[in-house]
Amino acid sequence: MAAHLKKRVYEEFTRVVQIPHEEAPAKKLRLSKPSKSAALHIDLCKAANSTDALQYLLQFARKPVEAESVEGVIRILLEHYYKTDNSVRLKIASLLGLLSKTKGFNPDCVVDDVINTLGNEKSHQVLAQLLDTLLVIGTQLPEGAAVRRRLVEVACKLLSDTYFGVRNKCLQLLGCLGMVDAPLGKDGEGPSSSIGGVRDVPNIISNYFTDQEPRVRTAALKAMLQLHERGMKIHQIIYEQACRLLSDDYEQVRSAAVQMVWVLSQLYPESIVPIPSSNEEIRLVDDAFGKISHMISDGSWMVRVQAAKTLGSMLQVSPHFLEQTLDKKLMSDLRRKRTAHERAKELFASGEFSSGRKWADDAPKERLDSNTVNLIASGACGAFVHGLEDEMFEVRIAAVEALCQLARSSPSFAEKCLDFLVDMFNDEIEEVRLQSIHVLREISTHITLREDQLDTVLAVLEDSSRDIREALHELLCYTNVSTKECIQLALLDLLKNLNKYPTDRNSVWKCLKFLGSRHPTLVLPLVPELLSTHPYFDTPEPDMDDPAYIAVLVLVFNAAKSCPTMPALFSDHTFRHYAYLRDSLSHLVPPLRLLGRKQVYSLDSLDSGCGSGSVESAKLFLQQSLNRVSTIQNLETPGAPDLLNFTIRDLQRLGELQTELAGAADFCATYLRCQLLLMKALQDKLWNMAVPLCLKQNVTATAAAQQILEETYKLEFLYSGLESRQVATVHHVRLQAKALQLVLTARSRPGMDLLISSCEKFLQEIECFQRMFLTQLPHLQDSFVDKLLELMPRLSSCKPVELVKILQTTLRQSGLLQLRLPEQIHRATATIIEPTGESDNPLRFTSGLVVALDIDATLEHVQDPQDKVKVQVLYPDGQSHVIHPKPADFRKPGPDRHRLITQVYLSHTAWTEPSQVEVRLLLAYSSSPSSPSTTGRAGWSDSIDSLPPAEAAVEGTIPFSKPVKVYIMPKPARR
Amino acid sequence: MPEIKVTPLGAGQDVGRSCILVSIGGKNIMLDCGMHMGYNDDRRFPDFSYITQNGRLTDFLDCVIISHFHLDHCGALPYMSEMVGYDGPIYMTHPTKAICPILLEDFRKITVDKKGETNFFTSQMIKDCMKKVIPLNLHQTVQVDDELEIKAYYAGHVLGAAMVHIKVGSESVVYTGDYNLTPDRHLGAAWIDKCRPDILISESTYATTIRDSKRCRERDFLKKVHESVERGGKVLIPVFALGRAQELCILLETFWERMNLKAPIYFSTGLTEKANHYYKLFITWTNQKIRKTFVQRNMFEFKHIKAFDRSYADNPGPMVVFATPGMLHAGQSLQIFKKWAGNEKNMVIMPGYCVQGTIGHKILNGQRKLEMEGRATLDVKLQVEYMSFSAHADAKGIMQLVRMAEPRSMLLVHGEAAKMEFLKGKIEQEFSIDCYMPANGETATVTTNPSVPVDISLNLLKREMALGGPLPDPKKPRAMHGTLIMKENSMKLVSSEQALKELGLNEHQLRFTCRVQLQDPHSDSDTLHRIYSHLKSVLKDYTIQHLPDGTVMVESIVIKVSSSAEDANTKVLLLSWSYQDEDLGSYLSSLLKKGLPT
């Protein structure tokens, strides 16, 4: 009881002194939660020895403490602090820090107490822990400049402690809290700043760069980096110190020093530093680059990774230094030797391409003067050569990435690093190989592959890893090659690949498509050979189903697109095959202008050869169609349905023809279809009929409303690139559909309770809409919502029947909302490549067991497919399973593209004969009100007036791929 | 001055027969005990009589350390330990201990059974010798005796190759053995910490070479093999059984795996199977990739590589065969070569250096017609390729190691003199440290300047700290008072009181007294007072007390006044100070001699 009273006294005391204006809530809280701190107090008093006390504290720390009682608890802890031994004090100190982090608690009031305890503390460990607590408190108080200043003073005072932990924490504190705005409080604010007014925090920190304890040196460097992160200016003076620390004995110091040097090189790239032992001077960034390059041959791999990573971001370095990083002078027995890269280049230049090397083919030639050989790489020399050969794959990957970054900003460097990247294709670790292929693709705009290089690249096509092969196909799509032999080589190797791994079919074809369209002139001389035509003899017609032949045709046709003379070389069957392929593989075979031939499709001639112009005109057409539609003022305008119908048809066709605009056209068409449905549902005269007579009508209208709802979800979630305005429009349509549903409900089922609740729900939805699209409301003038909002006061007070009536009239009067198109709309699409659904052989398995079905699909324009994309399996008996693929099953081969390669497990009871299951991909969505388009404000206001979210997060899925049928046959288990 | 002496018995300005004697801090250590491949007479083994003419080596050597299992580093070991006689400890790493006897046995078989030599060590001797071996772990510090400690570092080169750090007191030597700083398919890169030894004894096989990147060579190799196999040809790769062979196996194995190739790969000889067994066991000694993946699959459990049988050579279709020996001078590789030489689709890849006179050397030099025994000639139609896979550090690598270890001086062994000369110049120029390259039997002497460790008593330190500031400033030396006690072999710095106590001595006070005569007409007490005020004005920073018993104390210096018997005006000042206050005391006496101000 005494303890309880004591605690009350404490709380009373602190309330009054510290925050008197919060008297009232304090009382209430004390009544409701009296036990927390009291129990702790009792426990601590009971504790016979320090072990017990520690146990109590540990238990206590497991449970969270409410913000209101934190202060009381802290008082209790502080009271006990002075009575116990080191270990308990340590725990208390750490608890203080933990408690100060409690949300809603202002740790301002405990600062003094903690600082006071600091003064009396003897144990170094506890001291360090207390400083840690202060650090927490300091970071919790972003505004308290005065408090911060005090803390900085404390830290400076304790910096001379003999225990490294204390010094560490002090430096950390200085780093996190040191004043960013240096000139403050010139003439001592209060007694605390009497020691020296403003302290030069960076200077103090830099004094500890030479501390005897490596951990303190690291902490000092880190603190300095922290200062930099917080926006404080770091002076160039410490550059020299930082460079000296690069040769420290301890790896963590070196690692931090690398960062420090890097930061300085980014801050002062252009200032000039002298080179020691000579009177030359170079730019700081070059100097730093050289020094960091040197660290790539450091003894510790952590430092090497750090160094390799930082090198990649030093883009200001001069090209001279950059190119040195790939330089390695070879010698053998003191004679200059050329690297294999140089030899390959020479071989290529001399026109001879043979790799049959003889003994001593690489024999060293010229004699070197032993004085000129520089064995210690000065500066950046050969840094990447070392990095790419490193023992640890982490370093190699970092080096490859750095090469990529540097090469992207410097074409000449890209040219140089090509050989090295190509070499990395042979790395022993797949990750590195894959990474280097990706990197090469990224810089491939800068480079043209030589024949020998291409040869090495192509050798990887036989790799058994699918990822590697596909990455390589992707790379070949973007590669420029120099000669027709290269094309031939690439084609041969791709065909070999196709032969060995037939599943790569699509990827290989696509690769050849790009290869052809990139190098029409190089393909031209190869055409007769490729198509095996002969000037005199007719050659047999190749098999049209041969994937290899299709591959060759894809190459040739794509080259022919920009090479009008090529079709002249085609033989008759080639044209026939063209017509066939153009139809069956239209995404791979471009439309060709075939002079003098019977046009296979009139459409082909229409849009062939006008490239970008056609896109422009298509855009114009799209806009015109929309404008035309917008002339429909009212849904009851005669002729409106026809106009809509035609427009929808036009748009759909446009989408098919112009792939660039497919998303936009589809979007518009779907939107218009919604409008059309709405219009039809409303227009029928039957609305005026008595209820029992129009049951049939009701059914179609209900179906229409349902369909509109579904379509709006598609509109909202299937298309990417929507702006808030379009989302508002879509929601508006949805609201209309809901109104329609309400009206229909009112007509059919006059149950009063149900009606009232659905009316209420509808009203909430309107409110929700208003909140979500506050900024968009001006665009929605004269629309359905606009009118409803005007009537809102009346609506919320009137009876359901009245409401329904109002809705009905408003619905019918409301005009069509014009759709404004955003820049880029893309429809999320998915194509299941595998299973193809062509197989007649059923997948047999024993019922009750599972069979794994490989699924391979490409997804386009899907954001976060890991969360959204699901696989649905539909059994003939109507059972359906939804499977969530693992996140690791998604790969990202290119921008806006994903690839899903996964396995789904099928199982069923025994069937008498094989049947088909359907497999398709679903896009899951959830329309919670705080969806990204609604700027999150809705969620915040929700919590204020405690309305349940009106659209209570409709979860659903949209099928977005064509279903594929798989033949399966679960056999009964044999006994 | 203490010295470290290094004498190569082999490998001094030479390759082969590595054997280096080191005397450091009174200890004698033998580093490696190898044989020379080039000789068949007594020059084959190091000259152990250099160490002692008669009597067992055990009395002269404290330990023997073997860096790795190559015969030029361990070939003479049974000879030394069993035939010359050595019973002391022999240190080598676990893999070396495992593989070394296989190679020694093989070597013995060839010399005794094939060449018919007598007076050679026997299998039993090899076994006995191996019983004396104490295995080492990486980075484990092993105390050979109370003072001598050794520690092994990873050296690359071959499985189990190690560099050793030998330390006696504060003097230390690092011996690298053979090492490699570029990682390969089965081994990592050599690594050492900044141990700052007095001497770094490094191999210098490739002192004048800077090698091209490993990747190019690997790629070339794979491409050649691949192309040949695709053409349907057979590929012969003559190798020596251990070391490079495993690397090439891994290289081909992973390539076959990656590229999904089906052509068979064979490995001849039983010796390798035994060795491969050990390669599977010592996963911790291999590179990152193998270490990381061995849980799923041990890389040395070859899927595509099978044992070779003589009859396979005539099988149709492509194949790859690894066969010993490496220079095509005898044995299985030569037999296969003869069979395949006639077909231009086939290929032979020489992965290493070939000695003059061997068939390997001849065909590498482009000879297309070979004379066989019995006047038969052999037309060489198959393709001949040369591919260098070497696991020694090149010049850059050596420099890199020097930078890692930061030695105070450098000593080069295991290389040719002319090449060493170049590297020596470079090292002296770049690092400005001394570099030695003694020939066999020549001794290099390095004087060291070891720091002498002294224990200091904690009390003394604490007292010193209390005196002057909280932290010792590392930049400034500070004088402190204490007593140095040398007892047995240790040295201690303690406070003088403790020293007295420990040595059982009485403390003697040493005081200086001095009389100063002063002309002063005042009474004694007045004079004293005048002195007091005078001193007070001159010595501002010192505590000066006027004690009631008629003395003035300046710090611990006592000043008394008495008038002389003859003349009342002549006062005699008595100054007394202990020897610690000598400075102040003598200053006071000279000050008072000048007289008091009027």
PDB file of C-alpha atoms in Angstrom, chain A residues 236-384:
ATOM      1  CA  GLN A 236      37.857  19.162 -47.441  1.00  0.00           C
ATOM      2  CA  ILE A 237      40.600  19.209 -44.824  1.00  0.00           C
ATOM      3  CA  ILE A 238      39.692  15.764 -43.589  1.00  0.00           C
ATOM      4  CA  TYR A 239      40.302  14.263 -47.015  1.00  0.00           C
ATOM      5  CA  GLU A 240      43.915  13.683 -46.212  1.00  0.00           C
ATOM      6  CA  GLN A 241      43.088  12.073 -42.882  1.00  0.00           C
ATOM      7  CA  ALA A 242      40.502   9.852 -44.487  1.00  0.00           C
ATOM      8  CA  CYS A 243      43.006   8.752 -47.116  1.00  0.00           C
ATOM      9  CA  ARG A 244      45.453   7.829 -44.410  1.00  0.00           C
ATOM     10  CA  LEU A 245      42.809   5.701 -42.757  1.00  0.00           C
ATOM     11  CA  LEU A 246      42.480   3.727 -45.989  1.00  0.00           C
ATOM     12  CA  SER A 247      45.610   1.867 -44.944  1.00  0.00           C
ATOM     13  CA  ASP A 248      44.417   1.225 -41.415  1.00  0.00           C
ATOM     14  CA  ASP A 249      45.029  -2.172 -39.867  1.00  0.00           C
ATOM     15  CA  TYR A 250      41.369  -2.844 -39.225  1.00  0.00           C
ATOM     16  CA  GLU A 251      38.884  -3.634 -41.914  1.00  0.00           C
ATOM     17  CA  GLN A 252      35.911  -1.798 -40.502  1.00  0.00           C
ATOM     18  CA  VAL A 253      37.970   1.368 -40.367  1.00  0.00           C
ATOM     19  CA  ARG A 254      39.081   0.917 -43.940  1.00  0.00           C
ATOM     20  CA  SER A 255      35.538   0.233 -45.030  1.00  0.00           C
ATOM     21  CA  ALA A 256      34.258   3.398 -43.389  1.00  0.00           C
ATOM     22  CA  ALA A 257      37.209   5.324 -44.774  1.00  0.00           C
ATOM     23  CA  VAL A 258      36.316   4.229 -48.297  1.00  0.00           C
ATOM     24  CA  GLN A 259      32.871   5.690 -47.783  1.00  0.00           C
ATOM     25  CA  MET A 260      34.313   8.862 -46.355  1.00  0.00           C
ATOM     26  CA  VAL A 261      36.688   9.340 -49.261  1.00  0.00           C
ATOM     27  CA  TRP A 262      33.847   8.700 -51.645  1.00  0.00           C
ATOM     28  CA  VAL A 263      31.617  11.279 -49.957  1.00  0.00           C
ATOM     29  CA  LEU A 264      34.391  13.846 -50.147  1.00  0.00           C
ATOM     30  CA  SER A 265      35.047  13.083 -53.767  1.00  0.00           C
ATOM     31  CA  GLN A 266      31.406  13.734 -54.504  1.00  0.00           C
ATOM     32  CA  LEU A 267      31.455  16.969 -52.525  1.00  0.00           C
ATOM     33  CA  TYR A 268      34.634  18.455 -53.930  1.00  0.00           C
ATOM     34  CA  PRO A 269      35.234  16.704 -57.228  1.00  0.00           C
ATOM     35  CA  GLU A 270      37.006  19.582 -58.876  1.00  0.00           C
ATOM     36  CA  SER A 271      39.342  20.800 -56.187  1.00  0.00           C
ATOM     37  CA  ILE A 272      42.988  20.124 -56.738  1.00  0.00           C
ATOM     38  CA  VAL A 273      45.144  17.944 -54.533  1.00  0.00           C
ATOM     39  CA  PRO A 274      48.891  17.456 -54.793  1.00  0.00           C
ATOM     40  CA  ILE A 275      50.408  14.069 -55.535  1.00  0.00           C
ATOM     41  CA  PRO A 276      52.861  13.232 -52.801  1.00  0.00           C
ATOM     42  CA  SER A 277      56.486  12.758 -53.830  1.00  0.00           C
ATOM     43  CA  SER A 278      56.047  14.813 -56.948  1.00  0.00           C
ATOM     44  CA  ASN A 279      54.973  18.321 -57.603  1.00  0.00           C
ATOM     45  CA  GLU A 280      52.053  17.481 -59.797  1.00  0.00           C
ATOM     46  CA  GLU A 281      48.477  18.080 -58.883  1.00  0.00           C
ATOM     47  CA  ILE A 282      45.302  16.311 -59.878  1.00  0.00           C
ATOM     48  CA  ARG A 283      41.606  16.669 -59.352  1.00  0.00           C
ATOM     49  CA  LEU A 284      40.346  15.354 -56.090  1.00  0.00           C
ATOM     50  CA  VAL A 285      37.849  13.015 -57.669  1.00  0.00           C
ATOM     51  CA  ASP A 286      40.597  11.433 -59.748  1.00  0.00           C
ATOM     52  CA  ASP A 287      42.789  11.063 -56.733  1.00  0.00           C
ATOM     53  CA  ALA A 288      39.980   9.499 -54.724  1.00  0.00           C
ATOM     54  CA  PHE A 289      39.138   7.216 -57.622  1.00  0.00           C
ATOM     55  CA  GLY A 290      42.713   6.021 -57.717  1.00  0.00           C
ATOM     56  CA  LYS A 291      42.785   5.427 -53.995  1.00  0.00           C
ATOM     57  CA  ILE A 292      39.509   3.551 -53.902  1.00  0.00           C
ATOM     58  CA  SER A 293      40.587   1.486 -56.900  1.00  0.00           C
ATOM     59  CA  HIS A 294      43.590   0.532 -54.895  1.00  0.00           C
ATOM     60  CA  MET A 295      41.285  -0.872 -52.227  1.00  0.00           C
ATOM     61  CA  ILE A 296      39.976  -3.438 -54.702  1.00  0.00           C
ATOM     62  CA  SER A 297      43.042  -5.477 -53.910  1.00  0.00           C
ATOM     63  CA  ASP A 298      42.534  -5.095 -50.183  1.00  0.00           C
ATOM     64  CA  GLY A 299      42.936  -8.061 -47.891  1.00  0.00           C
ATOM     65  CA  SER A 300      39.394  -8.036 -46.597  1.00  0.00           C
ATOM     66  CA  TRP A 301      36.588  -8.876 -48.949  1.00  0.00           C
ATOM     67  CA  MET A 302      34.130  -6.600 -47.172  1.00  0.00           C
ATOM     68  CA  VAL A 303      36.326  -3.669 -48.042  1.00  0.00           C
ATOM     69  CA  ARG A 304      36.699  -4.920 -51.579  1.00  0.00           C
ATOM     70  CA  VAL A 305      32.941  -5.072 -52.036  1.00  0.00           C
ATOM     71  CA  GLN A 306      32.589  -1.615 -50.585  1.00  0.00           C
ATOM     72  CA  ALA A 307      35.276  -0.256 -52.862  1.00  0.00           C
ATOM     73  CA  ALA A 308      33.863  -1.889 -55.972  1.00  0.00           C
ATOM     74  CA  LYS A 309      30.419  -0.543 -55.210  1.00  0.00           C
ATOM     75  CA  THR A 310      31.554   2.999 -54.650  1.00  0.00           C
ATOM     76  CA  LEU A 311      33.653   3.037 -57.813  1.00  0.00           C
ATOM     77  CA  GLY A 312      30.513   2.658 -59.863  1.00  0.00           C
ATOM     78  CA  SER A 313      29.089   5.931 -58.665  1.00  0.00           C
ATOM     79  CA  MET A 314      32.140   8.070 -59.328  1.00  0.00           C
ATOM     80  CA  LEU A 315      31.014   9.317 -62.671  1.00  0.00           C
ATOM     81  CA  GLN A 316      32.951  12.559 -62.684  1.00  0.00           C
ATOM     82  CA  VAL A 317      36.265  10.835 -62.939  1.00  0.00           C
ATOM     83  CA  SER A 318      38.301  11.741 -65.991  1.00  0.00           C
ATOM     84  CA  PRO A 319      38.277   9.243 -68.845  1.00  0.00           C
ATOM     85  CA  HIS A 320      42.012   8.801 -68.651  1.00  0.00           C
ATOM     86  CA  PHE A 321      41.754   7.396 -65.140  1.00  0.00           C
ATOM     87  CA  LEU A 322      38.674   5.416 -65.956  1.00  0.00           C
ATOM     88  CA  GLU A 323      40.356   3.573 -68.763  1.00  0.00           C
ATOM     89  CA  GLN A 324      43.289   2.728 -66.576  1.00  0.00           C
ATOM     90  CA  THR A 325      41.055   0.515 -64.491  1.00  0.00           C
ATOM     91  CA  LEU A 326      40.958  -1.999 -67.312  1.00  0.00           C
ATOM     92  CA  ASP A 327      44.628  -1.739 -68.020  1.00  0.00           C
ATOM     93  CA  LYS A 328      46.962  -4.552 -67.239  1.00  0.00           C
ATOM     94  CA  LYS A 329      50.333  -4.717 -68.881  1.00  0.00           C
ATOM     95  CA  LEU A 330      51.388  -8.257 -69.331  1.00  0.00           C
ATOM     96  CA  MET A 331      54.912  -9.419 -69.450  1.00  0.00           C
ATOM     97  CA  SER A 332      56.641 -12.690 -69.584  1.00  0.00           C
ATOM     98  CA  ASP A 333      60.223 -13.065 -68.616  1.00  0.00           C
ATOM     99  CA  LEU A 334      60.571  -9.299 -68.732  1.00  0.00           C
ATOM    100  CA  ARG A 335      59.238  -9.020 -72.220  1.00  0.00           C
ATOM    101  CA  ARG A 336      56.075  -7.273 -73.152  1.00  0.00           C
ATOM    102  CA  LYS A 337      53.267  -9.609 -73.981  1.00  0.00           C
ATOM    103  CA  ARG A 338      49.904  -8.842 -75.427  1.00  0.00           C
ATOM    104  CA  THR A 339      46.782  -9.863 -73.630  1.00  0.00           C
ATOM    105  CA  ALA A 340      44.475 -12.401 -75.162  1.00  0.00           C
ATOM    106  CA  HIS A 341      42.033  -9.574 -75.758  1.00  0.00           C
ATOM    107  CA  GLU A 342      44.561  -7.617 -77.761  1.00  0.00           C
ATOM    108  CA  ARG A 343      45.536 -10.664 -79.716  1.00  0.00           C
ATOM    109  CA  ALA A 344      41.961 -11.439 -80.546  1.00  0.00           C
ATOM    110  CA  LYS A 345      41.493  -7.926 -81.730  1.00  0.00           C
ATOM    111  CA  GLU A 346      44.542  -8.085 -83.924  1.00  0.00           C
ATOM    112  CA  LEU A 347      43.557 -11.377 -85.390  1.00  0.00           C
ATOM    113  CA  PHE A 348      40.282  -9.867 -86.234  1.00  0.00           C
ATOM    114  CA  ALA A 349      41.842  -6.753 -87.717  1.00  0.00           C
ATOM    115  CA  SER A 350      44.178  -8.778 -89.898  1.00  0.00           C
ATOM    116  CA  GLY A 351      41.187 -10.536 -91.344  1.00  0.00           C
ATOM    117  CA  GLU A 352      42.329 -13.918 -90.205  1.00  0.00           C
ATOM    118  CA  PHE A 353      40.035 -15.623 -87.836  1.00  0.00           C
ATOM    119  CA  SER A 354      41.557 -18.693 -86.426  1.00  0.00           C
ATOM    120  CA  SER A 355      42.034 -19.720 -82.887  1.00  0.00           C
ATOM    121  CA  GLY A 356      44.243 -22.690 -83.609  1.00  0.00           C
ATOM    122  CA  ARG A 357      47.000 -21.496 -81.446  1.00  0.00           C
ATOM    123  CA  LYS A 358      50.459 -22.823 -81.703  1.00  0.00           C
ATOM    124  CA  TRP A 359      52.972 -23.333 -78.989  1.00  0.00           C
ATOM    125  CA  ALA A 360      54.518 -19.981 -78.274  1.00  0.00           C
ATOM    126  CA  ASP A 361      51.966 -18.210 -80.381  1.00  0.00           C
ATOM    127  CA  ASP A 362      51.682 -15.815 -77.509  1.00  0.00           C
ATOM    128  CA  ALA A 363      55.427 -15.635 -77.234  1.00  0.00           C
ATOM    129  CA  PRO A 364      56.493 -12.330 -75.825  1.00  0.00           C
ATOM    130  CA  LYS A 365      58.042  -9.979 -78.309  1.00  0.00           C
ATOM    131  CA  GLU A 366      59.700  -6.750 -77.385  1.00  0.00           C
ATOM    132  CA  ARG A 367      62.120  -6.548 -74.539  1.00  0.00           C
ATOM    133  CA  LEU A 368      61.119  -4.321 -71.681  1.00  0.00           C
ATOM    134  CA  ASP A 369      63.383  -1.988 -69.863  1.00  0.00           C
ATOM    135  CA  SER A 370      63.277  -3.245 -66.312  1.00  0.00           C
ATOM    136  CA  ASN A 371      63.176   0.291 -64.986  1.00  0.00           C
ATOM    137  CA  THR A 372      59.994   1.192 -66.719  1.00  0.00           C
ATOM    138  CA  VAL A 373      57.987  -1.750 -65.478  1.00  0.00           C
ATOM    139  CA  ASN A 374      55.703  -0.642 -62.749  1.00  0.00           C
ATOM    140  CA  LEU A 375      54.632  -3.561 -60.669  1.00  0.00           C
ATOM    141  CA  ILE A 376      52.658  -1.798 -58.030  1.00  0.00           C
ATOM    142  CA  ALA A 377      49.666  -0.508 -59.830  1.00  0.00           C
ATOM    143  CA  SER A 378      49.700   3.160 -59.183  1.00  0.00           C
ATOM    144  CA  GLY A 379      46.265   4.604 -58.861  1.00  0.00           C
ATOM    145  CA  ALA A 380      43.436   3.050 -60.726  1.00  0.00           C
ATOM    146  CA  CYS A 381      45.567   0.700 -62.768  1.00  0.00           C
ATOM    147  CA  GLY A 382      43.848  -2.570 -63.414  1.00  0.00           C
ATOM    148  CA  ALA A 383      41.345  -2.185 -60.606  1.00  0.00           C
ATOM    149  CA  PHE A 384      38.538  -3.848 -62.456  1.00  0.00           C
TER     150      PHE A 384
END
